[in-house]
Coordinates of N, CA, C and O in Angstrom, one line a residue:
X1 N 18.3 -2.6 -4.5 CA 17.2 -3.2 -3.8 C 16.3 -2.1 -3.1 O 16.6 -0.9 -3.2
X2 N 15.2 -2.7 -2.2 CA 14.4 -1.9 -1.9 C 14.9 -1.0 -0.3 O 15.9 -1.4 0.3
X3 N 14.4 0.0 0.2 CA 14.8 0.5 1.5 C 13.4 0.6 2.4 O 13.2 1.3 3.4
X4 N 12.5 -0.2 1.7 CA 11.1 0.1 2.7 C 10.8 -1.4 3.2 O 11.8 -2.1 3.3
X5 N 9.8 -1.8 3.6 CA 10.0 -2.5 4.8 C 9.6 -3.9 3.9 O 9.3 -5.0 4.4
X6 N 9.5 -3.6 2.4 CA 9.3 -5.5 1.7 C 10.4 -4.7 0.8 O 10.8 -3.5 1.0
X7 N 10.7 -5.3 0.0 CA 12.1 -5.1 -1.3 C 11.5 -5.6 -2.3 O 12.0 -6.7 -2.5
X8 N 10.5 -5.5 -3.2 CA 10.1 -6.2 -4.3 C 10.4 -6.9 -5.5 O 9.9 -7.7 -6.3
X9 N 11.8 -6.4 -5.1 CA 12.7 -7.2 -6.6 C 13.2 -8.4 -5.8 O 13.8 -9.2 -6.5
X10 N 13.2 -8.8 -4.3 CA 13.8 -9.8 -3.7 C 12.5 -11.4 -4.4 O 11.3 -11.4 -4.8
X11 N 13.0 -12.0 -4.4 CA 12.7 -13.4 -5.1 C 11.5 -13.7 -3.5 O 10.4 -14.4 -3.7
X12 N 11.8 -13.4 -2.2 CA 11.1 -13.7 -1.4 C 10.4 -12.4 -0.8 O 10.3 -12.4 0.4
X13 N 10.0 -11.6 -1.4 CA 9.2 -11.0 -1.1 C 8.2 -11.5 -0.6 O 7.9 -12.7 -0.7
X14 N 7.5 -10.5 0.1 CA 5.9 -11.5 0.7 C 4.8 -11.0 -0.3 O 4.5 -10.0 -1.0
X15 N 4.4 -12.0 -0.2 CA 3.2 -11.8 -1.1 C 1.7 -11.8 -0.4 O 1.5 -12.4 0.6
X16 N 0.8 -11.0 -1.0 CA -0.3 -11.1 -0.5 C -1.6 -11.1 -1.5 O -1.5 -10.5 -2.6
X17 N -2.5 -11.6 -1.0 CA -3.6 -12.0 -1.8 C -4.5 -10.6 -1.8 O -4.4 -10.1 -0.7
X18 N -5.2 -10.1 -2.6 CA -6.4 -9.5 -2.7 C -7.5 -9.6 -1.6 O -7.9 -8.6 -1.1
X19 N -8.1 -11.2 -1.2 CA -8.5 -11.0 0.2 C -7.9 -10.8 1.3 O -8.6 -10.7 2.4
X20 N -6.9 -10.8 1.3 CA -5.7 -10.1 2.8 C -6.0 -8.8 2.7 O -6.6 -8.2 3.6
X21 N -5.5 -8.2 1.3 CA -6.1 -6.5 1.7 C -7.0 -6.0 1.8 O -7.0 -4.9 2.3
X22 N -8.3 -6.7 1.4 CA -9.7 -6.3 1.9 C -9.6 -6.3 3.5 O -10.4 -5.7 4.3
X23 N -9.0 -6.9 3.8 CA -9.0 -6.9 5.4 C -8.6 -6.0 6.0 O -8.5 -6.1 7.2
X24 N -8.0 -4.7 5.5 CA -7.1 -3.7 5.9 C -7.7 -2.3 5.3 O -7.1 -1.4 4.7
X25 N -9.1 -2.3 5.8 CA -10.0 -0.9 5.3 C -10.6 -0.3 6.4 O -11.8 -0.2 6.5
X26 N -9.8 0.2 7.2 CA -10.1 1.3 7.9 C -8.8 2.1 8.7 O -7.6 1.8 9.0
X27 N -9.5 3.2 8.7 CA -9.2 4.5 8.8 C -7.6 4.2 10.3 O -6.7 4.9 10.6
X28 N -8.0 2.8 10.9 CA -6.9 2.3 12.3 C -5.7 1.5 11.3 O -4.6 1.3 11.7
X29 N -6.2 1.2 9.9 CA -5.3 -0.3 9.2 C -5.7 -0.3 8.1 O -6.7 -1.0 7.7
X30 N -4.7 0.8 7.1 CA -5.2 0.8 5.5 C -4.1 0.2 5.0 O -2.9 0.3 5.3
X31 N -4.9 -0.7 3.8 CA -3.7 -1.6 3.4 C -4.2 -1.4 1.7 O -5.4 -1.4 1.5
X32 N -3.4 -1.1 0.6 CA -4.2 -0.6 -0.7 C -3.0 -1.3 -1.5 O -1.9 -1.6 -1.2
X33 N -3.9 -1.6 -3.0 CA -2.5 -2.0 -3.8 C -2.4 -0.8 -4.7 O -3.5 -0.1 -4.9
X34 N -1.2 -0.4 -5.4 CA -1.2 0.2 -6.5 C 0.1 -0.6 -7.2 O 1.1 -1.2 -6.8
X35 N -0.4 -0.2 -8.4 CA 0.7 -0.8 -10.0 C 0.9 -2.5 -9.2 O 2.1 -2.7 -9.2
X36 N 0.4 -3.4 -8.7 CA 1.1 -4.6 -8.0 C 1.2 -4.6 -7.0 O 1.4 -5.8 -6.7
X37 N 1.2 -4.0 -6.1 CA 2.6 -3.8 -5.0 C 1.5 -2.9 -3.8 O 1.2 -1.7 -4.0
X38 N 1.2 -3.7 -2.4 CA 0.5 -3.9 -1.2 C 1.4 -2.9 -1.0 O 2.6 -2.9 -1.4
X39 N 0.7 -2.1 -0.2 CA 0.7 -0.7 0.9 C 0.7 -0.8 2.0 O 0.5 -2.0 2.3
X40 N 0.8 0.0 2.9 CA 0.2 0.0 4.9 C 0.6 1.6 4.5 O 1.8 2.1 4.4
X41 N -1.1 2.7 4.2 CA -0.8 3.6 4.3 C -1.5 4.1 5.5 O -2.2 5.1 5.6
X42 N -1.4 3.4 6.3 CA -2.4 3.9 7.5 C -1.7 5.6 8.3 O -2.3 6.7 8.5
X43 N -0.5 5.1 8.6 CA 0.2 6.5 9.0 C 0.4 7.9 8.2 O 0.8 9.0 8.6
X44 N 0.1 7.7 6.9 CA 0.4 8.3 6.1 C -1.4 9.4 5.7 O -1.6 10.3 4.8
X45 N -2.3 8.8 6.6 CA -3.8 9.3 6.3 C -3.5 10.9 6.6 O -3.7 11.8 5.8
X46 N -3.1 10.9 7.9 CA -2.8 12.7 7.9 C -1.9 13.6 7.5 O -1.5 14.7 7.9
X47 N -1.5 13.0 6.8 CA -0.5 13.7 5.9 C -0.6 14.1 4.1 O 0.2 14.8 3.4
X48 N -2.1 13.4 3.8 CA -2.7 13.1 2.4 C -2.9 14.6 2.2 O -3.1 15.1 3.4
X49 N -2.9 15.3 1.5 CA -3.4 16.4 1.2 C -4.5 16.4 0.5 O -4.9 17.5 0.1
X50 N -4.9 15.6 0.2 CA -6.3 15.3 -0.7 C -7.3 14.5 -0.1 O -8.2 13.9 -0.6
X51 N -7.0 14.6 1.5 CA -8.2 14.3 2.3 C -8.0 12.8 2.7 O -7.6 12.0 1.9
X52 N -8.4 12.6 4.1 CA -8.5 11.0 4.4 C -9.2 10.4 3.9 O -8.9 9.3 3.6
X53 N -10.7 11.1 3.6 CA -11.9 10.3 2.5 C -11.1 9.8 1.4 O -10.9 8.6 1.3
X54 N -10.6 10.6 0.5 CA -10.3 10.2 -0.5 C -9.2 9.3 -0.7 O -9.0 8.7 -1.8
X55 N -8.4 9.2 0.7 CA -7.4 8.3 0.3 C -7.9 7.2 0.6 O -7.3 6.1 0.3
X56 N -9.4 7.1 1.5 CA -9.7 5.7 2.0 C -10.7 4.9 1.2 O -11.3 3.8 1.5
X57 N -10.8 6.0 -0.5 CA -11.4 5.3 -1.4 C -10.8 4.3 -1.6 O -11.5 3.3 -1.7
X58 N -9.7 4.1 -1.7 CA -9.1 2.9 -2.0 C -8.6 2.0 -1.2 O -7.9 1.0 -1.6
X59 N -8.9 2.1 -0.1 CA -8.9 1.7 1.5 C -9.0 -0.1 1.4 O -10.1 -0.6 1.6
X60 N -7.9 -1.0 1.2 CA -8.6 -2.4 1.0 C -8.9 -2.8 -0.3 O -9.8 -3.5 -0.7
X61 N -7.9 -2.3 -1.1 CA -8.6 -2.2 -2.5 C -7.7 -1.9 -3.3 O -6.6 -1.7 -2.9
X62 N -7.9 -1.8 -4.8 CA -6.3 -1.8 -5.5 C -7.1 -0.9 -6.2 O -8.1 -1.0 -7.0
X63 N -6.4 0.2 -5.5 CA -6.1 1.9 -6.4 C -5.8 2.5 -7.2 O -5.9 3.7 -7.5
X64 N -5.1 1.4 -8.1 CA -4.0 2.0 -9.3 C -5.0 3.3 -10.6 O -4.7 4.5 -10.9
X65 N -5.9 2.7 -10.8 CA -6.7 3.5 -11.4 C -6.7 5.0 -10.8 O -6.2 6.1 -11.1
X66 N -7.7 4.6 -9.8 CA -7.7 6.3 -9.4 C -6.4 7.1 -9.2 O -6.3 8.2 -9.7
X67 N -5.1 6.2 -8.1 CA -4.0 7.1 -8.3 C -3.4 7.3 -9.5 O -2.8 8.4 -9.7
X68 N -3.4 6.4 -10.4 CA -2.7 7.0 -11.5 C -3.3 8.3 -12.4 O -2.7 9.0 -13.3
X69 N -5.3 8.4 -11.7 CA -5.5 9.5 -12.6 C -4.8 11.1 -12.2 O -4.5 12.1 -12.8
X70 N -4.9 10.6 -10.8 CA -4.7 12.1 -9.7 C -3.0 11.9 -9.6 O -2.5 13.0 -9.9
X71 N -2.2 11.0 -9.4 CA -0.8 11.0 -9.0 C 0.1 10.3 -10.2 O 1.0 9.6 -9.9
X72 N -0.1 10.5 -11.1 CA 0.9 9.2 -12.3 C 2.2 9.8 -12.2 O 3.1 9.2 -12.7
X73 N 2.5 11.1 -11.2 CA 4.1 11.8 -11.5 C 4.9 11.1 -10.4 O 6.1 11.0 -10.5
X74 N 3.9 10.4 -9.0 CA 4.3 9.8 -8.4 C 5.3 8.6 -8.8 O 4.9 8.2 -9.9
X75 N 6.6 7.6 -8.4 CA 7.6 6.9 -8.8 C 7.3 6.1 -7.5 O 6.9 6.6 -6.5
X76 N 7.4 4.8 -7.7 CA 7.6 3.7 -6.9 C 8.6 4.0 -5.8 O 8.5 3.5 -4.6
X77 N 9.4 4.6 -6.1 CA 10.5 5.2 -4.9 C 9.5 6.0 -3.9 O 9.2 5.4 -2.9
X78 N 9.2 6.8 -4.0 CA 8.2 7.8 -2.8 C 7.3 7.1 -2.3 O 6.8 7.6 -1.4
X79 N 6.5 5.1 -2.7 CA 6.0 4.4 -1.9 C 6.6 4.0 -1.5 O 6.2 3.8 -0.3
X80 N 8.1 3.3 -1.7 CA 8.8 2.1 -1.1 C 9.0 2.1 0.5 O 9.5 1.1 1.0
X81 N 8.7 3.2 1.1 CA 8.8 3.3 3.1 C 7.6 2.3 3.1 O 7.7 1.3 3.9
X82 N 6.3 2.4 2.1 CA 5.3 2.0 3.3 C 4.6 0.9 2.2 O 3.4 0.6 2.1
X83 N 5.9 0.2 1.1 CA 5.2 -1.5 0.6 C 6.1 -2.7 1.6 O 7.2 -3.1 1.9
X84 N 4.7 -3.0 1.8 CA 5.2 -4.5 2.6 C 4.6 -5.8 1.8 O 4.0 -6.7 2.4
X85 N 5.0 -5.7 0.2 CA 4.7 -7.2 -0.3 C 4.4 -6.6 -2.0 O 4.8 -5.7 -2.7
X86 N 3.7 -7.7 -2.1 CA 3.3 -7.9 -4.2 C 2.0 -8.6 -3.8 O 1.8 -9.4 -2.9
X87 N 1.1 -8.2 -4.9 CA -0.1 -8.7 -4.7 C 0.1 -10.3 -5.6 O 0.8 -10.6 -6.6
X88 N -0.6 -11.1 -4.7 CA -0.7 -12.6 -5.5 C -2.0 -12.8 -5.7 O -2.8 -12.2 -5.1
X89 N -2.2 -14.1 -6.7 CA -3.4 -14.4 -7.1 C -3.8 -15.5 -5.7 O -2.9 -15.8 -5.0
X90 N -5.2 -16.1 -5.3 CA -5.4 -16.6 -4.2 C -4.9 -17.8 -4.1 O -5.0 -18.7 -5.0
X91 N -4.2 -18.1 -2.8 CA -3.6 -19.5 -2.6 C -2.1 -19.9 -2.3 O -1.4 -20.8 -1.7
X92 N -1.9 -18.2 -3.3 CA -0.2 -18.0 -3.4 C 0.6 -17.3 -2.2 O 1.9 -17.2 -2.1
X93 N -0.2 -16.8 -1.3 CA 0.2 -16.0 -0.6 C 1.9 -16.6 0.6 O 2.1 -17.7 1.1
X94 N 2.6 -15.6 0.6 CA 3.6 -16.9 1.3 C 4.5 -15.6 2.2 O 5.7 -15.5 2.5
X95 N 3.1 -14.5 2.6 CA 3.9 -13.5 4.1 C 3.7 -13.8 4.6 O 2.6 -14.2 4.7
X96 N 4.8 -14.1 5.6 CA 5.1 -14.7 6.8 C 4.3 -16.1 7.3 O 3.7 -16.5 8.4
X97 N 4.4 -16.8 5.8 CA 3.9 -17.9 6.6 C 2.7 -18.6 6.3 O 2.5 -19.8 6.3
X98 N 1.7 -17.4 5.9 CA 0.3 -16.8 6.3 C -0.2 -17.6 4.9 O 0.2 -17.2 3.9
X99 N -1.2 -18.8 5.1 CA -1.8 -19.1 3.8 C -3.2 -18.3 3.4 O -3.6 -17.6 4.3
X100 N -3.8 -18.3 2.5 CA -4.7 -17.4 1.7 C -6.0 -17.5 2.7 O -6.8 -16.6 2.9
X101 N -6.0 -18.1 3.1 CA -7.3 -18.2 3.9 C -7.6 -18.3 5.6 O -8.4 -18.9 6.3
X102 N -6.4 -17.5 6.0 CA -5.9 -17.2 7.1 C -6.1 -15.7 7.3 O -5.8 -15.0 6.3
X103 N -6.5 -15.1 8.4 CA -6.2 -14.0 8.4 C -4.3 -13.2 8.6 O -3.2 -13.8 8.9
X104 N -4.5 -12.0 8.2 CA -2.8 -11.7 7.9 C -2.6 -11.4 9.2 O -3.4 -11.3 10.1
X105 N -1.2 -11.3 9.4 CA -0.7 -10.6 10.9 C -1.1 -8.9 10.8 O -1.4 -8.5 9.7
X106 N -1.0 -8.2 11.7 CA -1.2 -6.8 11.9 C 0.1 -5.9 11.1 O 1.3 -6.0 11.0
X107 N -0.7 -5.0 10.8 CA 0.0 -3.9 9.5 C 1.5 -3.8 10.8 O 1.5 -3.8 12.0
X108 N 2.6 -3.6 9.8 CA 4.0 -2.4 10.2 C 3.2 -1.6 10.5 O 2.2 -1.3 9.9
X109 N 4.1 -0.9 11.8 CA 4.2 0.0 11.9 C 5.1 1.1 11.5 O 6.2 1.1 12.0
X110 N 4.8 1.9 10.7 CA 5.5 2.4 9.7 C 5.7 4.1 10.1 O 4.8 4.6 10.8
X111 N 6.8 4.8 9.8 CA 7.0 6.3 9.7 C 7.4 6.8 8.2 O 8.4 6.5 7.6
X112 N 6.3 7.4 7.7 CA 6.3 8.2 6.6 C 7.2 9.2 6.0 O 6.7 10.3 6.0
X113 N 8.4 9.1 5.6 CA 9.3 10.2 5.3 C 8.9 11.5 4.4 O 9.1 11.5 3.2
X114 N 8.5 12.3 4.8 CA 8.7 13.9 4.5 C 8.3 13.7 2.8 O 7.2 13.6 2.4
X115 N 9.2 13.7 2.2 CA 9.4 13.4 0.5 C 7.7 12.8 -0.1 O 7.1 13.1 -1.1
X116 N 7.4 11.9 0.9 CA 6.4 11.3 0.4 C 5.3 12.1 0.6 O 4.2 11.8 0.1
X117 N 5.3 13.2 1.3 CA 4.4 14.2 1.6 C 4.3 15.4 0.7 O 3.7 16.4 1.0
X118 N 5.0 15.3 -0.3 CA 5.5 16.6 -0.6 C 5.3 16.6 -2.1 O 6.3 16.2 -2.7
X119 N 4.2 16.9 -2.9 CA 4.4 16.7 -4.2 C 5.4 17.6 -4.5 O 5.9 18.2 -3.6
X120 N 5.8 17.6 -6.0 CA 7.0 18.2 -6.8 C 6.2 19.5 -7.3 O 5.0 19.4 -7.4
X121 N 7.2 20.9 -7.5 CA 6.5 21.6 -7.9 C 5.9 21.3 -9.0 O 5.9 20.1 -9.3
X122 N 5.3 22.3 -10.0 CA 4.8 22.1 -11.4 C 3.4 21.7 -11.4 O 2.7 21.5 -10.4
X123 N 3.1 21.6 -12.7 CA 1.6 21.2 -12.7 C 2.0 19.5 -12.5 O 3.1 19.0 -12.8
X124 N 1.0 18.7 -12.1 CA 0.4 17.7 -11.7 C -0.6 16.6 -12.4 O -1.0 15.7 -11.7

């Protein structure tokens, strides 16, 4: 199972809608999807090595594209501290409660473990 703050293989994962994460685009409460799977990389802005701009391209928004062009070496393990859900289609949403047309509760507060800061050596 998972060790970050949703478990995605759990049957009750939270889910969240694409307009939930649009609500989560700034630089105080970034919320992004990649491959599926809702982010809160807000703590993790100063620690990006490729710039807060660039990470806030995808700020509210599902990133997979761009990270997969710049990061594909990255593994779902090095996000799992900072996924809090699975992206759902609208209507389906069922975090904490929260139906689709509700605003979400406020991002985790989250601490970024080291690893996730650290690409691997080698080319990239």
């Amino acid at each position: 199972g998972g060790v970050g703050v949703a478990d995605p293989t759990d049957p009750d994962c939270p889910r969240w809608t694409m307009a939930e994460v649009r609500q989560h685009n700034t630089r105080e409460d970034v919320w992004m999807v990649l491959r599926g799977k809702v982010y809160v990389v807000t703590h993790y802005l100063r620690f990006h090595p490729g710039s807060v701009e660039e990470l806030m391209r995808a700020a509210g928004d599902d990133g997979t594209v761009l990270f997969n062009e710049i990061h594909k070496w990255v593994s779902d393990d090095i996000l799992e501290p900072c996924c809090v859900g699975l992206l759902t289609k609208k209507g389906q949403s069922r975090a904490s409660g929260v139906r689709a047309d509700q605003p979400p509760p406020p991002a985790p507060q989250l601490q970024v473990p080291l690893a996730a800061t650290v690409p691997p050596a080698g080319p990239v």
